[in-house]
Amino acid sequence: MIFSLLFLCLNLSTLFRFSSAGGAALQNYNQSDYDDSIYGRSGRRLYAANDFKISEEDYNAMLEKLAQGYMSNSDLERAMQEFNSRCPNISRVYSIGKSVLGVPLLAIEISDSPGNMDAKPSFKFVGNVHGNEPVGRELLLMLANWLCDNYLKDSLVTTIVDGVHLHILPSMNPDGYAQRRRNNANHIDLNRDFPDQFFPVNDDMDLRQPETKAMLNWMEDIHFTASATLHGGALVANYPWDGTEDKRRDYFGCPDDKTFRFLASLYSRSHYNMSLSKEFPDGITNGAFWYPIYGGMQDWNYIHSGCFELTLEISDNKWPDASELPTIWDHNRMSMLNLVGSVIKFAESYSVSCAIQTGIHGRVLSSDGIPLPALIDIWGINYTITAGKKFGEYYRLLAPGEKYEVIASMPGYRSKRACVILGEGAVTVDFVLDPETSSTHSESRVLEDYAGCYYDSKPSLQVIDFLPVTQLEISVLLFVMLGLLCFLMQRRARRNQKQMHVSLPRRAAVV
Ligand SMILES: *[C@@H]1O[C@H](CO)[C@@H](O)[C@H](O)[C@H]1NC(C)=O
Ligand SMILES: *[C@@H]1O[C@H](CO)[C@@H](O)[C@H](O)[C@H]1NC(C)=O
Ligand SMILES: *[C@@H]1O[C@H](CO)[C@@H](O)[C@H](O)[C@H]1NC(C)=O
Ligand SMILES: *[C@@H]1O[C@H](CO)[C@@H](O)[C@H](O)[C@H]1NC(C)=O
Ligand SMILES: [Zn+2]
C-alpha cells in the first residue's frame, strides 16, 4: 500500500511538473487557436533551413550525390548497407519480406538500442509505395544519414535516436520503381490492397500481394505508435479516413480527427511552404474529402494496428529531376524530424520538446508491479489502444489544448481514470491497477460513465479515482502524507525545471 502510494506520488509530481510547464500557455488556449499558439502566427516557425551540425563540406558532398541521379534498387541496397556500417551503434538493417520479383524489402532501424524490445515508442517511414513516386526513397536515405551525422550534436536528433525506434522502409515497391510505374509487378496498386473497413474487397489474405503481406506482418511484429508514407503528385499532408461509407467524396473524420489534424499541421507547418498551399487550406486534407480510396494503408494502420499514419504528398511532380532533390530534402527535413519527435516522451535534453511533443504516455502496472497490456481509452473518443505486453507502456497521441479523461482497464482489475489537461508537450500518466476482489463489483470498461473532468478556473491537473472509496478511513490519513510528499517533490521538480530553462537556450528553430 505504502509502495503504491509512493508510486502514485511520483506520478503526481510528474504531472505537476508538466502542469507548471504548460500552465502559462494553457490560459491562452481555446479550441480554435491552439495550433496558432503552438506554431506561432506565421505558421512556419518550426522550419529552419541551415541548422546542420556536420561539416558543411561533408553535407554538400551528400547533396551533390543526391542531385546526381536516383538510386537503382541495387544502389539503394548498397547505400543502406553503407549507412549501417557508418553508424553501426545506432542502426541495423533488416528485411521485412520480398517483392513479387524477389527484391528484398529492406528496412533500417535507427535507435540507440536497435533491435531491443524496450518501452520506447516506434515510428515508421515508408517510401515508394507507388513505383513512379521515388522522391520519398531518396529523402529517407538522406534522413537516415542526417540522424547518423547529427547524433550527439543536435538535440532534436539525439532525442529522436535515444527516444524512438525509428524504422525506415525506403521502398515498399522496388519492382514498380524498376519499371517506372505505379503498380507492383502483378499490376496491383499496393495502396488499394489492404483490407477495407467498408467494402470487403481485399479480405482474402491469400490473394494479397507479397509486399502487402510483408507490411501486415511487420505491423504485427512492431507496435508502431505513428507513421507516415511518402508519396508524390501533390504537396499536402493527408489524414484518415481515406474512404467514405457511401463512396461519396466528403469530409469523413475518424474518431481522432483532431489529433490527426494536429499531426498533419505539424508536418505542413514545419515544411518550407506546404502550409501556404492555395489548393489545401493549411496544407492538410482529409483523405475522403480530397478523393476517397478503398483498401488504403493509412486507414488500415489506424484501425488495426493502433498506429496513427499520415500520407504525405511531398512533391507536385511525381518524378522530378534529381537536381531538385536537395531542395525537396531541405524543405521536408524539419517536418520529418518534428513528426517523429511528436511521439517522444518528455526528454530533458531537448528544450523545444514542448513545441512538438504531444499526447499522454505512461505505463500500466498491477499493484504488485507486473506490467499489464491494459486497454487505454479516452472518454468521448471511440478508439482504444493497448499497452505493451512486456512493459505495459502506452503512447496515446492527442491534440494539445484540451482536457482528457484517460481510462486504463484490464479484465480482472479495477479500472482507473485520470484527468489531464494537455498543454504544450506530452504528459506522463502511469496507472497502478488493483486486482478485482470478490467484494469489489466488476466495473471494467464502464465508458458510458463520465467520471467528470471538472476544473476550477485555474488550470491544474487532477488525478481522480486512484483511491478506492471502500478504504476511505485509511485513505484520509495516507492522503495527508501523500500531499506532503507531493508538495516536497513538486518543489524539487520546479527547481529542476528552472535550472533546465536556464542552462538550455531555446533552439533557433522555434524563434
Ligand atoms: C479564442 O479564439 C478566438 C479566435 O482565435 C479569439 O478571438 C478569442 O479571443 C480566443 N479566446 C481566448 C479566451 O483566448
Ligand atoms: C560505438 O560504441 C562504442 C561503445 O559504446 C564506442 O566505443 C564506439 O566509439 C562507438 N562507435 C561509433 C562509431 O560511434
Ligand atoms: C513551394 O516551393 C516550391 C519550390 O520553391 C514551388 O515549386 C512550389 O510551387 C511552392 N508551393 C507552394 C504551395 O507555395
Ligand atoms: C465505435 O467504433 C466501432 C468500430 O471501431 C463501431 O462499431 C461502434 O459502433 C462505435 N461506437 C460508437 C458509440 O460510435
Ligand atoms: Zn502515391
XYZ file of C-alpha atoms and ligand atoms in Angstrom:
568
model
C 0.000 0.000 0.000
C 2.715 2.441 1.012
C 4.647 1.405 -2.048
C 1.785 2.052 -4.381
C 1.138 5.421 -2.776
C 4.727 6.377 -3.236
C 4.430 5.342 -6.837
C 1.292 7.398 -7.215
C 3.025 10.322 -5.602
C 5.820 10.132 -8.106
C 3.241 10.240 -10.846
C 1.547 13.198 -9.305
C 4.748 15.092 -9.049
C 5.466 14.337 -12.694
C 2.063 15.662 -13.568
C 2.525 18.798 -11.558
C 5.773 19.401 -13.187
C 4.259 19.204 -16.627
C 1.380 21.247 -15.459
C 3.700 24.003 -14.402
C 5.497 23.761 -17.730
C 2.327 24.168 -19.769
C 0.329 26.265 -17.326
C 1.112 29.698 -18.617
C 0.382 28.857 -22.219
C -2.755 26.973 -21.354
C -4.628 30.018 -20.192
C -4.422 31.493 -23.660
C -5.649 28.378 -25.339
C -9.014 27.795 -26.731
C -10.135 25.183 -29.175
C -9.948 27.412 -32.196
C -6.479 28.769 -31.747
C -4.413 26.080 -30.106
C -2.398 25.417 -33.206
C -1.523 29.030 -33.754
C -0.224 29.377 -30.238
C 1.926 26.336 -30.741
C 3.391 27.135 -34.114
C 3.391 30.891 -33.928
C 1.212 33.104 -36.085
C 3.422 32.792 -39.107
C 2.617 29.102 -39.156
C 6.145 28.309 -40.254
C 8.100 28.800 -37.117
C 9.357 25.267 -36.932
C 11.022 25.434 -40.291
C 14.722 26.149 -40.239
C 16.910 25.752 -43.263
C 20.536 25.648 -42.272
C 20.940 24.220 -38.824
C 23.160 21.288 -39.812
C 25.856 20.250 -37.428
C 28.074 18.122 -39.659
C 30.754 19.920 -41.600
C 29.372 21.922 -44.450
C 31.780 20.191 -46.796
C 30.524 16.717 -45.947
C 26.956 17.856 -46.181
C 27.482 19.475 -49.556
C 29.110 16.301 -50.827
C 25.985 14.390 -49.774
C 23.743 16.866 -51.563
C 25.836 16.643 -54.687
C 25.497 12.875 -54.703
C 21.761 13.204 -54.201
C 21.459 15.551 -57.161
C 23.378 13.220 -59.468
C 20.521 10.829 -60.028
C 18.072 8.398 -58.473
C 19.466 5.221 -56.985
C 18.654 1.916 -58.649
C 17.378 -0.863 -56.397
C 20.863 -2.284 -56.013
C 22.289 1.209 -55.381
C 19.696 1.621 -52.662
C 20.607 -1.665 -51.027
C 24.281 -0.698 -51.123
C 23.511 2.731 -49.672
C 21.620 1.119 -46.807
C 24.474 -1.272 -46.008
C 26.948 1.599 -46.222
C 24.831 3.629 -43.877
C 24.726 0.728 -41.461
C 28.491 0.271 -41.469
C 28.953 4.008 -40.963
C 26.607 4.098 -37.961
C 26.635 0.570 -36.522
C 25.983 1.702 -32.967
C 22.639 3.251 -33.685
C 21.286 1.216 -36.567
C 20.504 -2.139 -38.054
C 19.321 -3.161 -41.493
C 16.817 -5.967 -41.865
C 14.358 -7.317 -44.381
C 10.589 -7.431 -43.892
C 9.948 -9.663 -46.909
C 10.356 -9.759 -50.663
C 8.690 -8.176 -53.655
C 6.979 -10.205 -56.373
C 10.263 -10.356 -58.301
C 12.222 -11.311 -55.189
C 13.817 -7.968 -54.311
C 14.270 -7.799 -50.525
C 12.200 -5.130 -48.792
C 14.930 -3.676 -46.632
C 14.320 -1.528 -43.605
C 16.678 0.469 -41.416
C 16.052 0.805 -37.717
C 17.623 3.834 -36.072
C 17.781 3.921 -32.295
C 20.363 3.941 -29.535
C 19.156 0.412 -28.802
C 18.404 -1.025 -32.252
C 16.600 -4.337 -32.194
C 15.911 -4.143 -28.460
C 12.460 -4.712 -27.146
C 12.043 -1.863 -24.710
C 9.381 0.582 -23.638
C 10.153 3.300 -26.218
C 7.659 4.223 -28.924
C 8.212 3.057 -32.505
C 7.695 5.188 -35.584
C 7.886 4.143 -39.231
C 8.501 5.946 -42.512
C 7.578 4.152 -45.732
C 8.583 5.413 -49.152
C 7.950 4.485 -52.772
C 4.606 2.738 -52.218
C 3.907 3.720 -55.783
C 6.762 2.769 -58.072
C 6.629 6.011 -60.021
C 6.882 8.186 -56.878
C 10.559 7.833 -55.981
C 11.282 11.090 -54.118
C 10.499 9.508 -50.749
C 13.073 6.726 -51.082
C 15.837 9.254 -51.696
C 14.704 11.508 -48.861
C 14.512 8.627 -46.413
C 18.140 7.703 -47.042
C 19.060 11.332 -46.511
C 17.078 11.312 -43.274
C 18.902 8.225 -42.018
C 22.262 9.818 -42.771
C 21.201 13.103 -41.237
C 20.319 11.330 -37.996
C 23.611 9.468 -38.014
C 25.687 12.588 -38.660
C 23.957 14.759 -36.094
C 23.559 12.260 -33.296
C 25.057 13.665 -30.074
C 25.500 17.011 -31.846
C 21.956 18.213 -32.376
C 19.474 17.987 -29.516
C 16.396 17.044 -31.568
C 18.317 14.356 -33.446
C 19.766 12.998 -30.211
C 16.344 12.976 -28.598
C 14.935 11.058 -31.555
C 17.711 8.463 -31.638
C 17.566 7.988 -27.861
C 13.815 8.172 -27.512
C 12.309 6.356 -30.505
C 12.763 3.186 -32.504
C 12.619 4.764 -35.925
C 12.053 2.248 -38.728
C 12.590 3.365 -42.296
C 11.472 1.373 -45.341
C 12.727 3.456 -48.288
C 10.954 1.345 -50.899
C 7.837 -0.750 -50.484
C 7.578 -1.273 -54.238
C 11.029 -1.842 -55.777
C 9.549 -3.738 -58.757
C 7.302 -0.847 -59.687
C 10.239 1.502 -59.315
C 12.432 -0.561 -61.649
C 9.694 -0.385 -64.296
C 8.930 3.239 -63.503
C 5.257 2.565 -62.928
C 2.751 2.905 -60.128
C 1.734 -0.717 -59.518
C 3.784 -3.705 -58.440
C 4.938 -6.475 -60.793
C 1.462 -8.074 -60.653
C -0.136 -4.798 -61.767
C -1.667 -4.209 -58.364
C -1.806 -0.812 -56.678
C -0.357 -1.609 -53.242
C -2.214 1.282 -51.653
C -5.513 -0.393 -52.574
C -4.513 -3.868 -51.419
C -5.263 -3.605 -47.690
C -8.444 -4.843 -46.012
C -11.046 -2.089 -46.100
C -13.393 -1.082 -43.285
C -16.394 -0.531 -45.553
C -16.020 -2.766 -48.588
C -14.880 -6.387 -48.377
C -12.731 -6.131 -51.486
C -9.454 -7.420 -50.152
C -10.420 -9.761 -47.380
C -8.780 -12.865 -48.808
C -5.337 -12.974 -47.228
C -4.089 -15.469 -49.829
C -4.819 -13.122 -52.714
C -2.897 -10.273 -51.194
C 0.384 -9.116 -52.728
C 3.679 -10.196 -51.103
C 4.554 -6.539 -50.450
C 1.238 -6.031 -48.648
C 1.660 -9.224 -46.644
C 5.126 -8.113 -45.606
C 3.678 -4.833 -44.347
C 0.912 -6.601 -42.438
C 3.404 -8.920 -40.730
C 5.702 -6.018 -39.945
C 2.907 -4.095 -38.247
C 2.027 -7.153 -36.253
C 5.624 -7.563 -35.089
C 6.193 -3.974 -34.114
C 3.748 -1.941 -32.100
C 4.081 1.348 -34.053
C 2.708 4.471 -32.425
C 2.676 6.553 -35.587
C 3.916 6.523 -39.146
C 3.987 8.291 -42.463
C 4.156 7.154 -46.059
C 5.763 9.361 -48.667
C 4.041 9.866 -51.999
C 4.298 12.355 -54.840
C 1.973 14.243 -57.130
C 0.818 16.978 -54.777
C 2.015 18.962 -51.782
C -0.208 18.111 -48.842
C -0.410 16.086 -45.625
C -3.356 13.713 -45.887
C -5.069 12.094 -42.876
C -7.852 9.474 -42.283
C -10.378 8.479 -43.211
C -9.426 7.827 -46.758
C -12.800 6.370 -47.728
C -16.462 7.031 -47.015
C -19.217 4.543 -46.292
C -21.239 5.581 -49.347
C -18.341 6.222 -51.747
C -19.148 9.917 -51.846
C -16.360 12.463 -51.873
C -16.908 14.108 -48.499
C -15.116 15.036 -45.295
C -15.120 11.906 -43.186
C -13.154 12.270 -39.977
C -12.059 9.337 -37.850
C -12.554 9.374 -34.046
C -9.152 11.033 -33.659
C -9.770 13.703 -36.266
C -8.424 16.469 -34.037
C -5.235 14.596 -33.302
C -4.714 13.824 -36.969
C -5.248 17.434 -37.927
C -2.672 18.382 -35.341
C -0.136 15.879 -36.704
C -0.771 16.816 -40.327
C -0.408 20.515 -39.475
C 2.773 19.768 -37.594
C 4.147 18.393 -40.849
C 2.803 21.094 -43.159
C 3.854 23.971 -40.922
C 7.331 22.627 -40.388
C 7.654 22.342 -44.159
C 9.117 25.155 -46.235
C 5.838 26.002 -47.965
C 3.314 23.152 -47.660
C 1.104 25.192 -45.328
C 0.939 28.034 -47.852
C -0.950 25.858 -50.324
C -3.782 27.520 -52.223
C -5.343 24.164 -53.016
C -5.381 22.761 -49.465
C -6.041 25.116 -46.549
C -3.107 24.876 -44.159
C -1.511 22.268 -46.432
C -3.556 19.427 -44.975
C -6.548 17.415 -46.122
C -8.891 14.721 -45.014
C -8.380 11.813 -47.424
C -12.029 11.224 -48.292
C -12.604 14.942 -48.769
C -9.850 15.026 -51.365
C -10.766 11.786 -53.121
C -11.990 8.573 -51.480
C -9.916 5.423 -51.815
C -10.584 1.909 -50.569
C -8.062 -0.642 -49.386
C -5.518 2.033 -48.467
C -2.734 1.519 -45.990
C -3.421 4.624 -43.903
C -6.839 3.642 -42.582
C -5.704 0.096 -42.017
C -2.888 1.299 -39.755
C -5.256 3.277 -37.577
C -7.991 0.656 -37.415
C -5.974 -2.485 -36.918
C -2.603 -1.667 -35.504
C -3.180 1.320 -33.240
C -0.834 3.326 -35.452
C -1.559 6.932 -36.454
C -0.486 7.141 -40.080
C -0.324 10.143 -42.397
C 0.005 10.014 -46.181
C 2.408 12.739 -47.211
C 2.429 14.085 -50.734
C 5.787 15.770 -50.847
C 6.258 16.874 -54.444
C 3.874 18.178 -57.090
C 5.945 16.429 -59.679
C 5.964 12.662 -59.075
C 9.376 12.126 -60.628
C 11.230 15.454 -60.593
C 14.697 15.819 -61.985
C 17.262 14.567 -59.460
C 18.792 18.041 -59.378
C 15.692 19.146 -57.445
C 16.121 16.523 -54.723
C 18.426 18.583 -52.464
C 15.814 21.351 -52.334
C 12.974 18.941 -51.668
C 15.023 17.334 -48.899
C 15.708 20.728 -47.412
C 12.002 21.611 -47.499
C 10.953 18.393 -45.769
C 13.747 17.760 -43.286
C 12.356 19.680 -40.331
C 8.887 18.246 -40.943
C 10.187 14.699 -40.899
C 12.167 15.271 -37.719
C 9.305 17.039 -35.965
C 6.801 14.362 -36.904
C 8.991 11.634 -35.411
C 9.658 13.887 -32.425
C 5.950 14.211 -31.716
C 5.738 10.668 -30.314
C 8.578 11.045 -27.837
C 8.026 11.089 -24.122
C 9.373 14.082 -22.275
C 13.127 14.370 -22.710
C 15.125 16.828 -20.655
C 17.828 17.172 -23.260
C 15.519 18.733 -25.797
C 14.407 22.217 -24.924
C 11.810 22.733 -27.653
C 10.144 19.468 -26.727
C 7.020 21.383 -25.847
C 6.501 22.599 -29.378
C 6.190 19.200 -30.996
C 5.528 16.514 -28.423
C 2.012 15.622 -27.653
C -0.196 13.041 -26.045
C -0.433 11.065 -22.865
C 2.112 8.371 -22.285
C 2.973 6.079 -19.425
C 2.857 2.576 -18.084
C 0.210 0.349 -16.608
C 1.238 -1.923 -13.764
C -0.624 -4.151 -11.381
C -0.391 -3.216 -7.707
C 2.295 -5.871 -7.316
C 4.353 -4.338 -10.074
C 3.533 -6.571 -13.052
C 3.223 -4.726 -16.402
C -0.287 -5.038 -17.822
C -1.285 -4.936 -21.512
C -4.266 -2.819 -20.471
C -6.744 -1.068 -22.728
C -6.360 2.701 -22.846
C -9.392 4.768 -23.698
C -10.079 8.468 -23.806
C -13.551 9.422 -22.730
C -15.530 10.644 -25.715
C -13.192 9.185 -28.352
C -14.276 5.830 -29.731
C -10.802 4.380 -30.123
C -8.832 2.033 -27.930
C -5.139 1.386 -27.844
C -3.451 -1.435 -25.983
C -0.468 -1.062 -23.696
C 2.608 -3.155 -24.487
C 2.673 -6.745 -23.262
C 6.165 -6.721 -21.851
C 6.395 -3.305 -20.203
C 2.796 -2.126 -20.003
C 3.816 1.041 -21.827
C 1.346 3.078 -23.847
C 1.608 6.077 -26.138
C -1.672 7.860 -26.738
C -1.269 10.684 -29.236
C -3.743 13.521 -28.677
C -4.205 17.080 -29.855
C -2.960 19.614 -27.294
C -5.045 22.344 -25.733
C -7.790 20.066 -24.460
C -8.703 18.227 -21.306
C -8.939 14.487 -21.444
C -10.088 11.710 -19.215
C -7.873 8.663 -19.662
C -9.211 5.276 -18.640
C -6.991 2.243 -18.114
C -8.818 -1.059 -17.919
C -7.866 -4.688 -17.791
C -10.026 -7.765 -17.203
C -9.588 -8.912 -13.619
C -8.569 -5.434 -12.421
C -10.452 -2.367 -11.329
C -10.163 0.280 -13.998
C -8.789 3.664 -13.173
C -9.163 7.095 -14.639
C -7.120 10.222 -14.717
C -7.974 13.728 -15.792
C -5.356 15.542 -17.771
C -5.206 18.974 -19.333
C -2.850 18.714 -22.231
C -0.976 21.921 -22.780
C 2.275 22.071 -24.645
C 4.287 18.891 -24.506
C 3.465 15.346 -23.554
C 2.149 14.261 -20.179
C 3.128 11.114 -18.342
C 0.393 9.228 -16.537
C 1.201 5.864 -15.002
C -1.549 3.620 -13.729
C -1.421 1.067 -10.941
C -4.417 -1.249 -11.153
C -5.692 -3.246 -8.187
C -6.963 -6.750 -8.797
C -10.693 -7.205 -8.528
C -11.648 -8.984 -5.344
C -14.955 -10.678 -4.582
C -16.037 -7.629 -2.565
C -15.469 -5.190 -5.433
C -18.027 -5.477 -8.148
C -16.853 -5.734 -11.700
C -16.657 -2.368 -13.389
C -14.076 -2.844 -16.058
C -14.624 -0.672 -19.111
C -17.599 1.365 -17.961
C -17.002 4.062 -20.513
C -20.527 5.477 -20.540
C -19.923 6.733 -17.032
C -18.304 10.110 -17.263
C -16.403 10.430 -14.020
C -16.208 14.133 -14.696
C -13.154 16.142 -15.621
C -14.375 19.287 -13.925
C -11.980 22.079 -13.246
C -11.896 25.321 -11.412
C -10.757 28.334 -13.376
C -7.103 27.786 -12.546
C -5.631 25.142 -14.871
C -4.271 22.275 -12.887
C -4.025 18.575 -13.292
C -6.129 16.235 -11.329
C -5.861 12.539 -10.858
C -9.046 11.017 -9.686
C -10.320 7.629 -8.683
C -6.968 6.287 -7.652
C -8.112 5.575 -4.116
C -10.886 3.067 -3.590
C -13.802 4.568 -1.655
C -14.165 1.447 0.477
C -10.933 2.218 2.286
C -11.741 5.842 2.935
C -10.662 5.800 6.592
C -7.090 4.725 5.932
C -7.009 6.760 2.791
C -7.593 10.078 4.550
C -4.552 9.590 6.758
C -2.376 8.421 3.892
C -3.613 11.213 1.705
C -2.216 13.763 4.132
C 1.183 12.038 3.941
C 0.864 11.845 0.208
C 0.046 15.522 -0.074
C 3.095 16.436 1.956
C 5.370 14.216 -0.119
C 3.960 15.543 -3.343
C 4.424 19.092 -2.185
C 8.091 18.414 -1.495
C 8.627 16.610 -4.763
C 6.809 19.245 -6.704
C 9.075 21.883 -5.242
C 12.081 19.884 -6.231
C 10.719 19.309 -9.729
C 10.084 23.032 -10.149
C 13.599 23.773 -9.046
C 14.990 21.286 -11.548
C 12.893 22.764 -14.221
C 14.089 26.260 -13.537
C 17.631 25.037 -13.817
C 16.792 23.367 -17.084
C 15.411 26.539 -18.538
C 18.454 28.450 -17.502
C 21.024 26.010 -18.782
C 19.459 25.188 -22.142
C 18.865 28.000 -24.598
C 15.878 27.552 -26.880
C 16.767 26.387 -30.363
C 16.737 28.864 -33.176
C 14.163 26.642 -34.859
C 11.349 27.989 -32.697
C 12.117 31.662 -32.846
C -10.366 32.162 -28.736
O -10.055 32.236 -30.105
C -10.653 33.320 -30.782
C -10.307 33.188 -32.257
O -8.943 32.985 -32.449
C -10.190 34.644 -30.167
O -10.804 35.728 -30.814
C -10.528 34.644 -28.697
O -10.009 35.809 -28.096
C -9.935 33.422 -28.011
N -10.318 33.358 -26.627
C -9.441 33.271 -25.636
C -10.002 33.175 -24.268
O -8.250 33.173 -25.828
C 30.167 2.638 -30.580
O 30.044 2.412 -29.191
C 31.249 2.029 -28.577
C 30.954 1.693 -27.123
O 29.903 2.430 -26.623
C 32.260 3.159 -28.689
O 33.469 2.793 -28.091
C 32.493 3.448 -30.163
O 33.342 4.549 -30.320
C 31.173 3.732 -30.849
N 31.414 3.827 -32.270
C 30.935 4.808 -33.002
C 31.221 4.739 -34.458
O 30.255 5.702 -32.544
C 6.772 25.687 -52.800
O 8.068 25.936 -53.292
C 8.384 25.206 -54.486
C 9.832 25.423 -54.806
O 10.258 26.675 -54.474
C 7.443 25.678 -55.601
O 7.727 24.974 -56.780
C 6.013 25.408 -55.170
O 5.113 25.908 -56.153
C 5.712 26.068 -53.838
N 4.412 25.628 -53.398
C 3.581 26.407 -52.695
C 2.301 25.835 -52.302
O 3.879 27.540 -52.379
C -17.122 2.688 -32.131
O -16.378 2.197 -33.209
C -16.735 0.881 -33.622
C -15.818 0.491 -34.725
O -14.495 0.575 -34.324
C -18.192 0.848 -34.060
O -18.558 -0.474 -34.388
C -19.066 1.375 -32.951
O -20.396 1.470 -33.403
C -18.610 2.739 -32.488
N -19.371 3.144 -31.330
C -19.918 4.358 -31.235
C -20.648 4.638 -29.969
O -19.838 5.176 -32.119
Zn 1.174 7.613 -54.362
